[in-house]
XYZ file of C-alpha atoms in Angstrom:
707
model
C -71.198 35.530 -89.412
C -72.026 38.959 -90.762
C -73.735 38.809 -94.148
C -74.275 41.766 -96.469
C -77.690 42.472 -97.929
C -78.368 42.622 -101.657
C -78.255 46.452 -101.575
C -74.895 46.585 -99.792
C -73.355 44.167 -102.269
C -74.749 46.188 -105.186
C -72.812 49.235 -103.950
C -69.697 47.128 -103.511
C -70.056 45.865 -107.074
C -70.242 49.383 -108.463
C -66.921 50.315 -106.857
C -65.200 46.946 -107.152
C -61.522 47.071 -107.985
C -58.828 44.427 -107.777
C -58.847 42.938 -104.284
C -55.578 42.106 -102.515
C -54.613 38.500 -103.258
C -55.497 37.316 -99.749
C -59.093 38.397 -100.394
C -59.346 36.856 -103.874
C -61.007 33.476 -104.485
C -61.036 31.543 -107.756
C -63.876 29.061 -107.361
C -65.581 26.516 -109.621
C -69.115 25.229 -109.100
C -69.383 21.587 -110.171
C -71.894 18.768 -109.802
C -73.899 15.981 -111.392
C -76.402 17.234 -113.966
C -79.597 18.773 -112.517
C -78.173 19.246 -109.014
C -78.813 22.995 -109.187
C -75.353 24.457 -109.927
C -76.566 27.130 -112.324
C -79.514 28.031 -110.066
C -77.033 28.407 -107.195
C -74.756 30.600 -109.321
C -77.748 32.782 -110.291
C -78.494 33.418 -106.595
C -74.840 34.193 -105.909
C -74.893 36.807 -108.697
C -78.069 38.349 -107.278
C -76.987 38.513 -103.629
C -73.586 39.890 -104.669
C -75.250 42.684 -106.675
C -74.037 41.493 -110.084
C -77.593 41.115 -111.444
C -80.845 42.779 -110.398
C -83.316 40.076 -111.400
C -83.173 36.323 -110.812
C -83.767 34.264 -113.956
C -84.517 30.537 -113.813
C -82.830 27.741 -115.796
C -86.183 26.447 -117.001
C -87.849 29.397 -118.672
C -86.021 32.502 -119.855
C -82.670 30.896 -118.980
C -80.164 31.689 -116.249
C -77.566 34.443 -116.700
C -74.643 32.014 -116.985
C -76.459 29.851 -119.578
C -76.038 32.448 -122.291
C -76.204 30.211 -125.408
C -79.636 29.716 -127.018
C -79.153 25.947 -126.895
C -78.494 26.096 -123.150
C -81.692 28.071 -122.565
C -83.769 25.744 -124.748
C -82.461 22.495 -123.262
C -82.174 23.751 -119.685
C -78.600 22.469 -119.323
C -75.151 24.051 -119.149
C -73.024 23.229 -122.214
C -70.012 25.517 -121.811
C -68.391 26.804 -118.643
C -68.998 30.506 -118.006
C -66.912 32.876 -115.889
C -67.902 35.872 -113.804
C -66.548 38.026 -110.957
C -68.517 39.071 -107.876
C -67.727 41.027 -104.701
C -68.535 39.649 -101.261
C -67.721 41.228 -97.877
C -64.661 43.191 -99.079
C -63.435 40.204 -101.078
C -63.591 39.255 -104.735
C -64.684 35.862 -106.074
C -63.969 34.740 -109.632
C -66.575 32.041 -110.323
C -66.756 29.485 -113.119
C -70.080 27.656 -113.526
C -69.375 24.303 -115.197
C -71.608 21.790 -117.043
C -72.980 18.784 -115.156
C -73.521 16.497 -118.149
C -70.659 14.053 -118.632
C -70.519 14.712 -122.394
C -69.147 18.186 -121.594
C -66.779 17.044 -118.828
C -63.785 18.692 -120.538
C -65.287 22.034 -119.485
C -65.065 20.906 -115.841
C -61.575 19.517 -116.395
C -60.085 22.694 -117.808
C -61.827 24.869 -115.219
C -60.582 22.836 -112.242
C -57.105 22.906 -113.783
C -56.867 26.661 -113.137
C -59.079 27.166 -110.079
C -57.934 27.353 -106.460
C -61.097 26.002 -104.823
C -64.435 24.428 -105.691
C -68.013 23.993 -104.543
C -69.296 20.446 -105.045
C -73.085 20.636 -105.241
C -75.164 17.560 -104.365
C -78.881 17.015 -104.858
C -80.418 16.568 -101.400
C -82.620 13.737 -102.723
C -80.219 11.773 -104.953
C -77.005 12.473 -102.990
C -73.775 11.321 -104.668
C -74.470 10.418 -108.321
C -72.317 9.150 -111.183
C -71.055 12.546 -112.338
C -70.387 13.509 -108.699
C -67.823 10.687 -108.713
C -66.238 12.018 -111.919
C -66.083 15.565 -110.516
C -64.530 14.234 -107.300
C -61.855 12.446 -109.350
C -61.115 15.676 -111.249
C -60.837 17.704 -108.022
C -58.446 15.146 -106.568
C -56.387 15.075 -109.787
C -55.597 18.792 -109.452
C -55.587 18.865 -105.634
C -58.445 21.396 -105.492
C -59.867 21.969 -101.964
C -63.646 21.913 -101.872
C -66.757 22.731 -99.879
C -69.789 20.510 -100.379
C -73.224 22.152 -100.618
C -76.237 19.855 -100.232
C -78.879 21.553 -102.363
C -82.586 21.002 -103.048
C -83.515 20.347 -99.421
C -86.936 21.788 -100.285
C -87.749 18.703 -102.385
C -89.803 15.762 -101.144
C -87.511 12.920 -100.078
C -84.527 15.183 -99.336
C -82.130 13.494 -96.899
C -78.923 15.395 -96.009
C -77.726 12.531 -93.781
C -77.798 10.156 -96.768
C -75.933 12.715 -98.924
C -73.176 13.063 -96.301
C -72.962 9.262 -96.042
C -72.452 9.145 -99.837
C -69.612 11.699 -99.630
C -67.860 9.524 -97.053
C -68.534 6.046 -98.449
C -68.546 6.621 -102.222
C -65.958 9.400 -102.448
C -63.835 8.575 -99.396
C -64.041 12.140 -98.045
C -63.766 13.198 -94.408
C -66.792 15.437 -93.978
C -67.378 18.092 -91.324
C -71.063 19.017 -91.085
C -71.328 22.726 -90.270
C -75.081 23.171 -90.537
C -78.471 21.578 -89.884
C -81.625 22.325 -91.897
C -84.684 23.576 -90.027
C -87.115 21.146 -91.611
C -86.801 19.435 -95.018
C -89.019 19.248 -98.080
C -91.945 21.675 -97.971
C -91.127 22.346 -94.272
C -87.668 23.836 -94.955
C -87.602 27.139 -93.050
C -83.969 28.011 -92.480
C -80.485 26.808 -91.515
C -78.835 26.252 -88.117
C -75.156 27.295 -87.971
C -73.388 24.810 -85.670
C -70.433 27.174 -85.139
C -72.377 30.195 -83.865
C -75.313 28.048 -82.646
C -77.754 30.459 -84.238
C -80.647 29.897 -86.661
C -80.623 31.781 -89.982
C -83.866 32.670 -91.771
C -84.015 34.242 -95.214
C -86.594 37.010 -95.515
C -87.650 39.237 -98.400
C -89.054 38.355 -101.823
C -85.826 36.594 -102.829
C -84.390 35.637 -99.427
C -82.013 38.598 -99.573
C -82.316 39.526 -95.877
C -80.619 37.133 -93.462
C -82.293 37.134 -90.045
C -80.490 35.484 -87.117
C -82.536 34.034 -84.254
C -82.120 31.565 -81.417
C -82.307 27.893 -82.366
C -85.907 26.584 -82.116
C -86.451 24.732 -78.840
C -87.564 21.607 -80.688
C -84.130 21.399 -82.396
C -81.893 22.555 -79.534
C -80.899 19.041 -78.430
C -80.239 17.829 -81.987
C -78.151 20.954 -82.717
C -76.035 20.522 -79.566
C -75.403 16.873 -80.413
C -74.433 17.794 -84.008
C -72.122 20.566 -82.754
C -70.360 18.136 -80.406
C -69.951 15.706 -83.321
C -68.421 18.523 -85.407
C -65.995 19.522 -82.621
C -64.993 15.900 -81.955
C -64.197 15.424 -85.640
C -62.181 18.674 -85.761
C -60.251 17.809 -82.578
C -58.394 15.121 -84.557
C -56.684 17.982 -86.437
C -55.859 20.327 -83.528
C -54.389 19.600 -80.075
C -55.585 22.914 -78.593
C -59.199 22.087 -79.449
C -58.768 18.566 -78.050
C -57.548 19.978 -74.724
C -60.472 22.419 -74.536
C -62.943 19.584 -75.098
C -61.295 17.382 -72.467
C -61.324 20.251 -69.971
C -64.893 21.196 -71.040
C -63.865 24.766 -71.811
C -65.870 26.943 -74.277
C -64.409 26.856 -77.782
C -63.874 30.254 -79.525
C -65.535 30.589 -82.914
C -62.352 31.879 -84.531
C -60.455 28.741 -83.479
C -63.108 26.570 -85.146
C -62.908 28.636 -88.338
C -59.092 28.450 -88.427
C -59.074 24.629 -87.978
C -61.685 24.181 -90.719
C -59.721 26.451 -93.068
C -56.437 24.669 -92.353
C -57.978 21.216 -92.893
C -59.772 22.299 -96.065
C -56.641 23.803 -97.616
C -54.736 20.590 -96.850
C -57.508 18.537 -98.515
C -57.923 16.630 -95.247
C -61.554 17.607 -94.635
C -64.604 18.699 -96.613
C -66.909 21.213 -94.882
C -70.570 20.437 -95.615
C -73.162 23.216 -95.904
C -76.773 22.915 -96.983
C -79.843 24.734 -98.215
C -82.016 25.287 -101.268
C -80.816 27.652 -103.975
C -84.210 27.574 -105.717
C -85.983 28.555 -102.495
C -83.284 31.160 -101.704
C -82.086 29.542 -98.492
C -78.477 29.152 -97.371
C -76.694 30.793 -100.315
C -75.292 33.794 -98.397
C -73.852 31.451 -95.757
C -72.135 29.489 -98.534
C -70.598 32.725 -99.851
C -69.289 33.479 -96.361
C -67.793 29.981 -96.222
C -66.072 30.442 -99.613
C -64.210 33.444 -98.214
C -63.479 31.812 -94.841
C -62.350 28.342 -95.918
C -61.321 28.196 -99.584
C -57.776 29.176 -100.623
C -56.609 32.456 -102.069
C -53.887 32.332 -104.758
C -51.388 32.867 -101.895
C -52.417 29.610 -100.233
C -51.541 27.232 -103.075
C -48.073 26.199 -104.217
C -48.093 26.074 -108.020
C -45.264 24.565 -110.059
C -44.084 25.182 -113.603
C -41.418 23.411 -115.657
C -38.370 25.509 -116.559
C -37.633 24.785 -120.230
C -34.298 26.595 -119.928
C -33.204 24.275 -117.093
C -33.996 20.737 -118.294
C -37.676 21.094 -117.277
C -36.816 21.464 -113.593
C -39.842 22.085 -111.340
C -40.058 25.718 -110.245
C -42.399 27.215 -107.661
C -44.243 30.224 -109.062
C -44.346 33.534 -107.207
C -47.598 35.513 -107.000
C -45.567 38.752 -106.909
C -46.941 41.185 -109.520
C -43.409 42.336 -110.353
C -42.137 38.822 -111.220
C -41.947 37.741 -114.904
C -45.316 36.734 -116.313
C -46.464 33.090 -116.257
C -50.040 32.536 -117.487
C -51.921 29.490 -118.785
C -54.378 29.589 -121.710
C -57.036 27.066 -120.655
C -60.012 27.743 -122.917
C -60.506 29.094 -126.446
C -63.632 30.520 -128.075
C -63.640 31.597 -131.735
C -65.680 34.745 -132.294
C -66.459 37.061 -135.181
C -63.646 39.449 -134.258
C -61.028 36.805 -133.447
C -60.191 34.184 -130.898
C -61.067 34.759 -127.241
C -58.451 33.094 -125.019
C -59.323 32.514 -121.356
C -56.191 32.805 -119.243
C -55.243 32.244 -115.598
C -52.328 34.399 -114.457
C -50.113 32.619 -111.927
C -47.179 35.025 -111.716
C -46.509 38.639 -112.701
C -48.817 40.951 -114.619
C -50.103 41.463 -118.160
C -50.458 44.942 -119.621
C -52.465 45.821 -122.690
C -50.224 46.365 -125.718
C -47.211 44.474 -124.305
C -45.663 41.382 -125.904
C -45.376 38.029 -124.102
C -43.759 34.797 -125.271
C -45.644 31.599 -126.083
C -43.376 29.022 -124.392
C -44.442 26.189 -126.718
C -43.299 27.876 -129.924
C -40.899 30.464 -128.477
C -42.550 33.376 -130.303
C -43.814 36.682 -128.824
C -47.468 37.697 -129.142
C -48.887 41.153 -128.486
C -51.773 41.224 -125.998
C -54.404 43.625 -127.311
C -57.712 43.814 -125.490
C -57.906 42.308 -121.978
C -61.409 41.442 -120.776
C -63.055 40.491 -117.504
C -65.893 38.151 -118.387
C -69.413 38.030 -117.018
C -70.997 35.114 -118.938
C -71.197 36.604 -122.469
C -70.828 40.215 -121.273
C -67.371 41.701 -120.921
C -65.559 44.569 -119.289
C -62.323 45.879 -120.818
C -59.350 46.414 -118.468
C -55.856 47.836 -118.942
C -54.012 45.142 -116.978
C -54.429 42.012 -114.885
C -52.216 40.447 -112.219
C -51.342 37.121 -110.595
C -54.476 35.363 -109.390
C -56.726 36.883 -112.064
C -58.740 34.984 -114.667
C -59.255 37.089 -117.787
C -59.785 36.719 -121.529
C -57.470 38.039 -124.256
C -58.817 38.956 -127.697
C -57.005 37.956 -130.875
C -54.285 35.561 -129.650
C -53.310 32.755 -132.007
C -52.620 29.859 -129.634
C -53.934 26.471 -128.560
C -55.509 25.312 -125.303
C -52.773 24.543 -122.769
C -50.216 27.087 -124.041
C -48.169 28.958 -121.439
C -47.270 32.648 -121.872
C -44.178 34.073 -120.160
C -42.261 37.277 -119.674
C -39.048 37.662 -121.671
C -36.675 36.628 -118.865
C -38.152 33.134 -118.273
C -39.240 30.145 -120.352
C -41.684 28.213 -118.185
C -44.433 25.834 -119.187
C -47.427 24.708 -117.144
C -48.647 21.125 -117.107
C -51.696 20.864 -119.346
C -55.024 19.280 -118.431
C -56.114 15.652 -118.683
C -58.211 14.997 -121.822
C -60.244 11.836 -122.368
C -60.411 10.105 -125.748
C -63.675 10.270 -127.755
C -65.847 7.143 -127.674
C -68.434 7.794 -130.392
C -68.345 9.026 -134.004
C -70.791 10.325 -136.612
C -70.379 10.745 -140.351
C -71.464 14.245 -141.438
C -71.733 16.034 -144.756
C -73.473 19.213 -145.934
C -76.795 18.821 -147.747
C -75.602 21.383 -150.307
C -72.200 21.080 -151.970
C -71.866 24.870 -151.737
C -71.805 24.592 -147.917
C -68.597 22.533 -147.749
C -66.506 25.548 -146.788
C -68.967 26.467 -144.031
C -68.750 22.938 -142.600
C -64.949 22.911 -142.765
C -64.796 26.268 -141.005
C -67.181 25.095 -138.256
C -65.339 21.809 -137.664
C -61.970 23.603 -137.552
C -63.297 26.000 -134.949
C -64.936 23.391 -132.709
C -61.940 21.030 -132.832
C -59.710 23.913 -131.740
C -62.046 24.963 -128.916
C -62.863 21.497 -127.553
C -60.022 18.956 -127.063
C -62.556 16.088 -126.795
C -64.104 16.902 -130.208
C -62.094 15.264 -133.000
C -62.460 15.522 -136.775
C -61.098 12.883 -139.152
C -61.895 11.311 -142.477
C -62.696 7.684 -143.304
C -60.093 6.535 -145.832
C -62.427 3.897 -147.345
C -65.630 5.942 -147.704
C -64.226 9.486 -147.781
C -66.761 10.476 -145.073
C -65.972 13.276 -142.643
C -66.180 11.832 -139.117
C -66.771 13.835 -135.969
C -65.972 12.106 -132.678
C -66.897 13.031 -129.138
C -67.902 11.932 -125.651
C -71.513 10.927 -126.334
C -74.650 11.359 -128.438
C -75.618 14.638 -126.752
C -72.112 16.054 -127.250
C -72.217 15.462 -131.022
C -75.897 16.409 -131.301
C -75.136 19.823 -129.765
C -72.299 20.450 -132.227
C -74.466 19.405 -135.203
C -77.152 21.829 -134.012
C -74.582 24.606 -133.557
C -73.336 24.045 -137.139
C -76.905 24.409 -138.412
C -77.612 27.557 -136.381
C -74.314 29.414 -136.265
C -73.076 28.551 -139.777
C -76.455 28.127 -141.567
C -75.266 24.749 -142.857
C -77.810 21.921 -143.016
C -76.250 18.497 -142.386
C -76.793 14.907 -143.376
C -75.827 12.838 -140.347
C -75.008 9.121 -140.492
C -75.605 6.486 -137.831
C -73.473 6.719 -134.678
C -70.313 4.601 -134.709
C -68.544 3.168 -131.703
C -64.822 3.893 -131.339
C -63.543 0.359 -130.822
C -59.866 -0.308 -130.086
C -57.514 -3.162 -130.993
C -55.143 -4.649 -128.439
C -52.725 -7.612 -128.162
C -53.607 -10.483 -125.826
C -50.243 -12.313 -125.714
C -46.547 -11.510 -125.357
C -44.709 -12.240 -128.603
C -41.001 -11.983 -129.434
C -39.893 -10.368 -132.684
C -36.663 -10.521 -134.667
C -36.956 -8.561 -137.883
C -34.429 -7.503 -140.491
C -35.052 -4.858 -143.154
C -32.607 -5.076 -146.046
C -32.905 -3.362 -149.416
C -30.298 -2.951 -152.121
C -31.199 -1.237 -155.402
C -27.878 0.214 -156.511
C -26.161 3.029 -154.680
C -26.825 3.421 -150.942
C -29.060 0.653 -149.610
C -31.230 0.288 -146.514
C -30.378 -1.919 -143.560
C -31.903 -2.236 -140.101
C -32.277 -5.138 -137.710
C -34.273 -5.126 -134.462
C -35.249 -7.775 -131.921
C -37.319 -7.673 -128.742
C -40.795 -8.308 -127.328
C -44.347 -7.027 -127.773
C -46.252 -7.126 -124.454
C -49.892 -6.298 -123.611
C -50.165 -3.492 -121.022
C -52.254 -4.251 -117.902
C -55.996 -3.520 -118.196
C -56.822 0.008 -117.068
C -53.248 1.252 -117.662
C -53.242 5.031 -118.150
C -50.904 5.034 -121.156
C -52.034 3.414 -124.415
C -48.476 2.759 -125.646
C -45.083 2.366 -124.024
C -41.590 1.922 -125.459
C -38.552 0.633 -123.590
C -35.012 0.169 -124.906
C -32.743 -2.449 -123.337
C -30.093 -2.216 -126.056
C -26.508 -1.915 -124.816
C -23.029 -2.113 -126.235
C -23.846 -0.036 -129.316
C -25.600 -2.884 -131.168
C -27.961 -0.193 -132.430
C -26.499 3.345 -132.434
C -28.189 5.666 -129.921
C -29.439 8.025 -132.621
C -31.549 5.226 -134.186
C -33.379 4.209 -130.992
C -35.956 7.061 -131.327
C -36.414 6.028 -134.982
C -37.508 2.558 -133.860
C -39.984 4.112 -131.398
C -41.291 6.416 -134.135
C -41.745 3.470 -136.512
C -43.748 1.521 -133.939
C -45.985 4.512 -133.222
C -46.610 5.155 -136.928
C -48.827 2.052 -137.201
C -50.887 2.497 -134.020
C -53.590 4.639 -135.667
C -55.074 1.770 -137.695
C -54.995 -1.848 -136.612
C -55.216 -4.908 -138.886
C -58.396 -6.454 -137.400
C -60.980 -3.818 -138.320
C -59.028 -0.594 -138.823
C -59.355 0.766 -135.270
C -56.644 2.407 -133.158
C -54.249 0.036 -131.343
C -53.890 0.520 -127.581
C -52.526 -1.376 -124.580
C -49.195 -2.307 -126.124
C -45.633 -2.128 -124.804
C -42.743 -2.502 -127.252
C -39.418 -3.596 -125.760
C -36.296 -3.270 -127.910
C -33.607 -5.710 -126.726
C -31.164 -6.237 -129.575
C -30.408 -5.620 -133.227
C -27.679 -4.669 -135.629
C -26.772 -1.940 -138.070
C -24.655 -1.290 -141.152
C -22.069 1.464 -141.207
C -23.237 2.752 -144.614
C -26.767 1.489 -145.265
C -28.380 2.106 -141.873
C -30.377 5.307 -141.490
C -33.219 6.895 -139.563
C -35.665 5.914 -142.311
C -34.396 2.322 -142.502
C -34.999 1.778 -138.784
C -38.453 3.422 -138.983
C -39.469 1.100 -141.848
C -38.004 -1.914 -140.041
C -39.924 -1.093 -136.830
C -43.160 -0.477 -138.725
C -43.019 -3.812 -140.569
C -41.876 -5.688 -137.455
C -44.841 -4.315 -135.497
C -47.372 -5.306 -138.162
C -46.035 -8.852 -138.332
C -45.739 -9.304 -134.558
C -49.080 -7.740 -133.662
C -50.964 -10.258 -135.821
C -49.185 -13.101 -133.975
C -50.240 -11.702 -130.554
C -53.855 -12.907 -130.987
C -55.217 -9.348 -131.058
C -58.692 -8.641 -129.708
C -61.210 -5.833 -130.096
C -61.986 -3.653 -127.077
C -65.222 -1.685 -126.748
C -66.067 1.369 -124.635
C -68.190 0.418 -121.638
C -70.339 3.106 -120.059
C -71.411 3.565 -116.459
C -75.177 4.050 -116.778
C -77.177 5.377 -113.849
C -80.972 5.293 -114.149
C -83.207 7.038 -111.609
C -86.714 5.609 -111.837
C -89.893 5.267 -109.779
C -89.530 1.913 -107.995
C -92.545 0.417 -109.830
C -90.521 0.381 -113.089
C -87.328 -1.020 -111.554
C -87.855 -4.569 -112.906
C -88.365 -3.369 -116.491
C -85.312 -1.107 -116.328
C -83.003 -3.838 -114.968
C -84.325 -6.412 -117.452
C -83.725 -4.055 -120.364
C -80.165 -3.180 -119.212
C -79.352 -6.899 -118.911
C -80.630 -7.484 -122.458
C -78.120 -4.844 -123.627
C -75.196 -6.940 -122.295
C -75.251 -4.771 -119.170
C -74.043 -5.773 -115.709
C -76.044 -4.231 -112.849
C -73.623 -3.019 -110.149
C -76.085 -1.706 -107.576
C -79.644 -0.614 -106.860
C -80.356 2.019 -104.224
C -83.832 2.834 -102.959
C -84.467 6.369 -101.714
C -88.128 6.968 -100.898
C -90.257 6.370 -104.005
C -87.229 6.330 -106.324
C -84.730 3.592 -107.191
C -81.300 4.328 -108.664
C -79.893 1.525 -110.820
C -76.171 1.675 -111.608
C -74.829 -0.610 -114.326
C -72.013 -1.086 -116.838
C -73.252 -1.347 -120.441
C -71.350 -1.416 -123.776
C -71.805 1.873 -125.633
C -72.816 -0.020 -128.792
C -75.994 -1.139 -126.989
C -76.988 2.321 -125.727
C -77.939 4.170 -128.912
C -81.508 5.444 -128.714
C -81.771 4.549 -125.026
C -83.251 7.943 -124.105
C -86.444 7.086 -126.030
C -86.559 3.517 -124.703
C -86.193 4.457 -121.041
C -88.979 7.031 -121.333
C -91.387 4.507 -122.868
C -90.576 1.900 -120.175
C -91.301 4.342 -117.345
C -94.167 6.467 -118.689
C -91.641 9.285 -119.123
C -90.721 9.337 -115.411
C -87.193 7.824 -115.458
C -84.019 9.792 -116.162
C -80.529 8.493 -116.861
C -76.918 9.592 -117.137
C -74.099 7.833 -118.915
C -70.340 8.285 -118.791
C -67.337 6.395 -120.119
C -65.940 3.900 -117.616
C -63.383 1.663 -119.364
C -62.488 -0.370 -122.426
C -63.121 -4.109 -122.168
C -62.807 -7.084 -124.492
C -65.629 -7.620 -126.990
C -67.255 -11.098 -126.864
C -65.946 -13.374 -129.634
C -69.274 -13.544 -131.510
C -69.629 -9.755 -131.500
C -65.971 -9.320 -132.514
C -66.458 -11.572 -135.554
C -69.495 -9.491 -136.611
C -67.550 -6.212 -136.310
C -64.595 -7.573 -138.302
C -66.937 -8.923 -140.982
C -68.703 -5.546 -141.258
C -65.322 -3.802 -141.595
C -64.340 -6.141 -144.446
C -67.556 -5.372 -146.318
C -66.850 -1.641 -146.151
C -63.513 -2.069 -147.929
């Protein structure tokens, strides 16, 4: 593999123009928190000539962590986009957060990207957020390369990391490299395709030096290469024949099989190194170009609103009508910044394009290529590009089209919030500032919800975890100069039926003049646990017993009461309403009559279904020195937690458990005190499950006292 030096890439960057689509890569870098994604991205920017000085996450802050809060906390909070050149190709990169509280940033990035790099910590291997990222990549069918990072750390074990990819994520891995030493002995990387050893010289590892494989590792490298070829032979008959006949295998054939298998999501190439120690990053960049898809390699569908939402394959031709997806919004001083992926056609500054959701044209003013918080203004952008538009009034997930088509793209998956806080300004004069901030953040982040408590009048903010809401509270204080009073965290419980109950309800009202009449009958059923949809409606009415135009009214009436259940005022989920029969009146029946009838029927029937409270249960993963393992497990059990597994890796033990969110408030302080500050933990939403009867009675009693 030929790899450009830092100086060569710097020249390429200065003259970079739009690459042909076959040489364009849209790539996301995703991983569990603290696996080294942002450090890896920083090296990529340096070797590609985008920056001239490497900055570290801990310290002055990496280039892509441009918010003050990101630099202070040493974590990525928002995804950041940039564009770099590499070997006559162009890579659009999005660096995403690793903390589960900001998982929507990963979700919306993977929704529009063509390929991804999954980064693993060489010591910890596959961790809880790695599993979430894997699920997101599979949801959008995004091909990926896995990069095992941090092989310079004590206890690093690439074999264990690869085993985790196969056993925990169900991936078929193809190991393409071997490290020359691990931990403090990490010297370089062996490429199993070229059977050469790469060393990284210079102050920042910018010069790649190729040598023969060290004699001490020759046998291991040959064995690993044969394992790689055997695995690849399952995907190519020509390679299988060469191996059987013991013929030499051309490098280009190996590359083409790996690329084909990666694009088909059949295999995951595994590379390795240490971004912090500047080893292996250039080889990863080469692999991005070789194996990950260009926009030409992926078949993308849109729904044609003018043709009954028929699926239509999009064309990357620049001359085709525009189809572009707005996937991220950022409110700024001079207007909204809308991040957009162009799938078909071209956008030109000053032209008008139609928002397919509302059917109205919007003029595109300034078009920007983003580099973290820096920007470069361009006149136009074409299919395959990721750019930002200034001043559009739209929402996340909107599709923009040329005048001759009306297509819409499927939007991203968004998880429901699981935790709430009551907030109010310390000064009455700051109410407008708070309202403005909450409006902005709710528009930017689909997992951040704002509501008001009808009983107390409190403003509630809801999100994915304590850190998520803490960051927004801090941003309100800093960006809007609004000091807050913050209440105790509240768990977002849910109410759900536990039994199937039949209903037969008649709504009849006569007060002079036209009356109201509606009659419905059917069943209320609990949906299976873990069902994706929270509510389903099915009509089995036939023979005109209820006129067709009133069926949606019944559905609407049922849905109108889901927001607040009768047990403790929480949202109702896990319910299927089946409409089987009913009757109507030629004069007195109406849309409103059937809505009222359905609403009252639901309230009455739901109470008969022995409803239960459900609570969010979190997957908690604690990494601790083994000497504190007993204390950690004992404490998790006392929090109504169920320990799923314990894994020992050198001096560390990883404890994975399921714990109700209600028991996890303040855990960060507790876990530090139990482990002399040496344990770390991550937490992500796993599922809703039934609350124990004693706890349910306490929650209901507390809700009654608030009224």
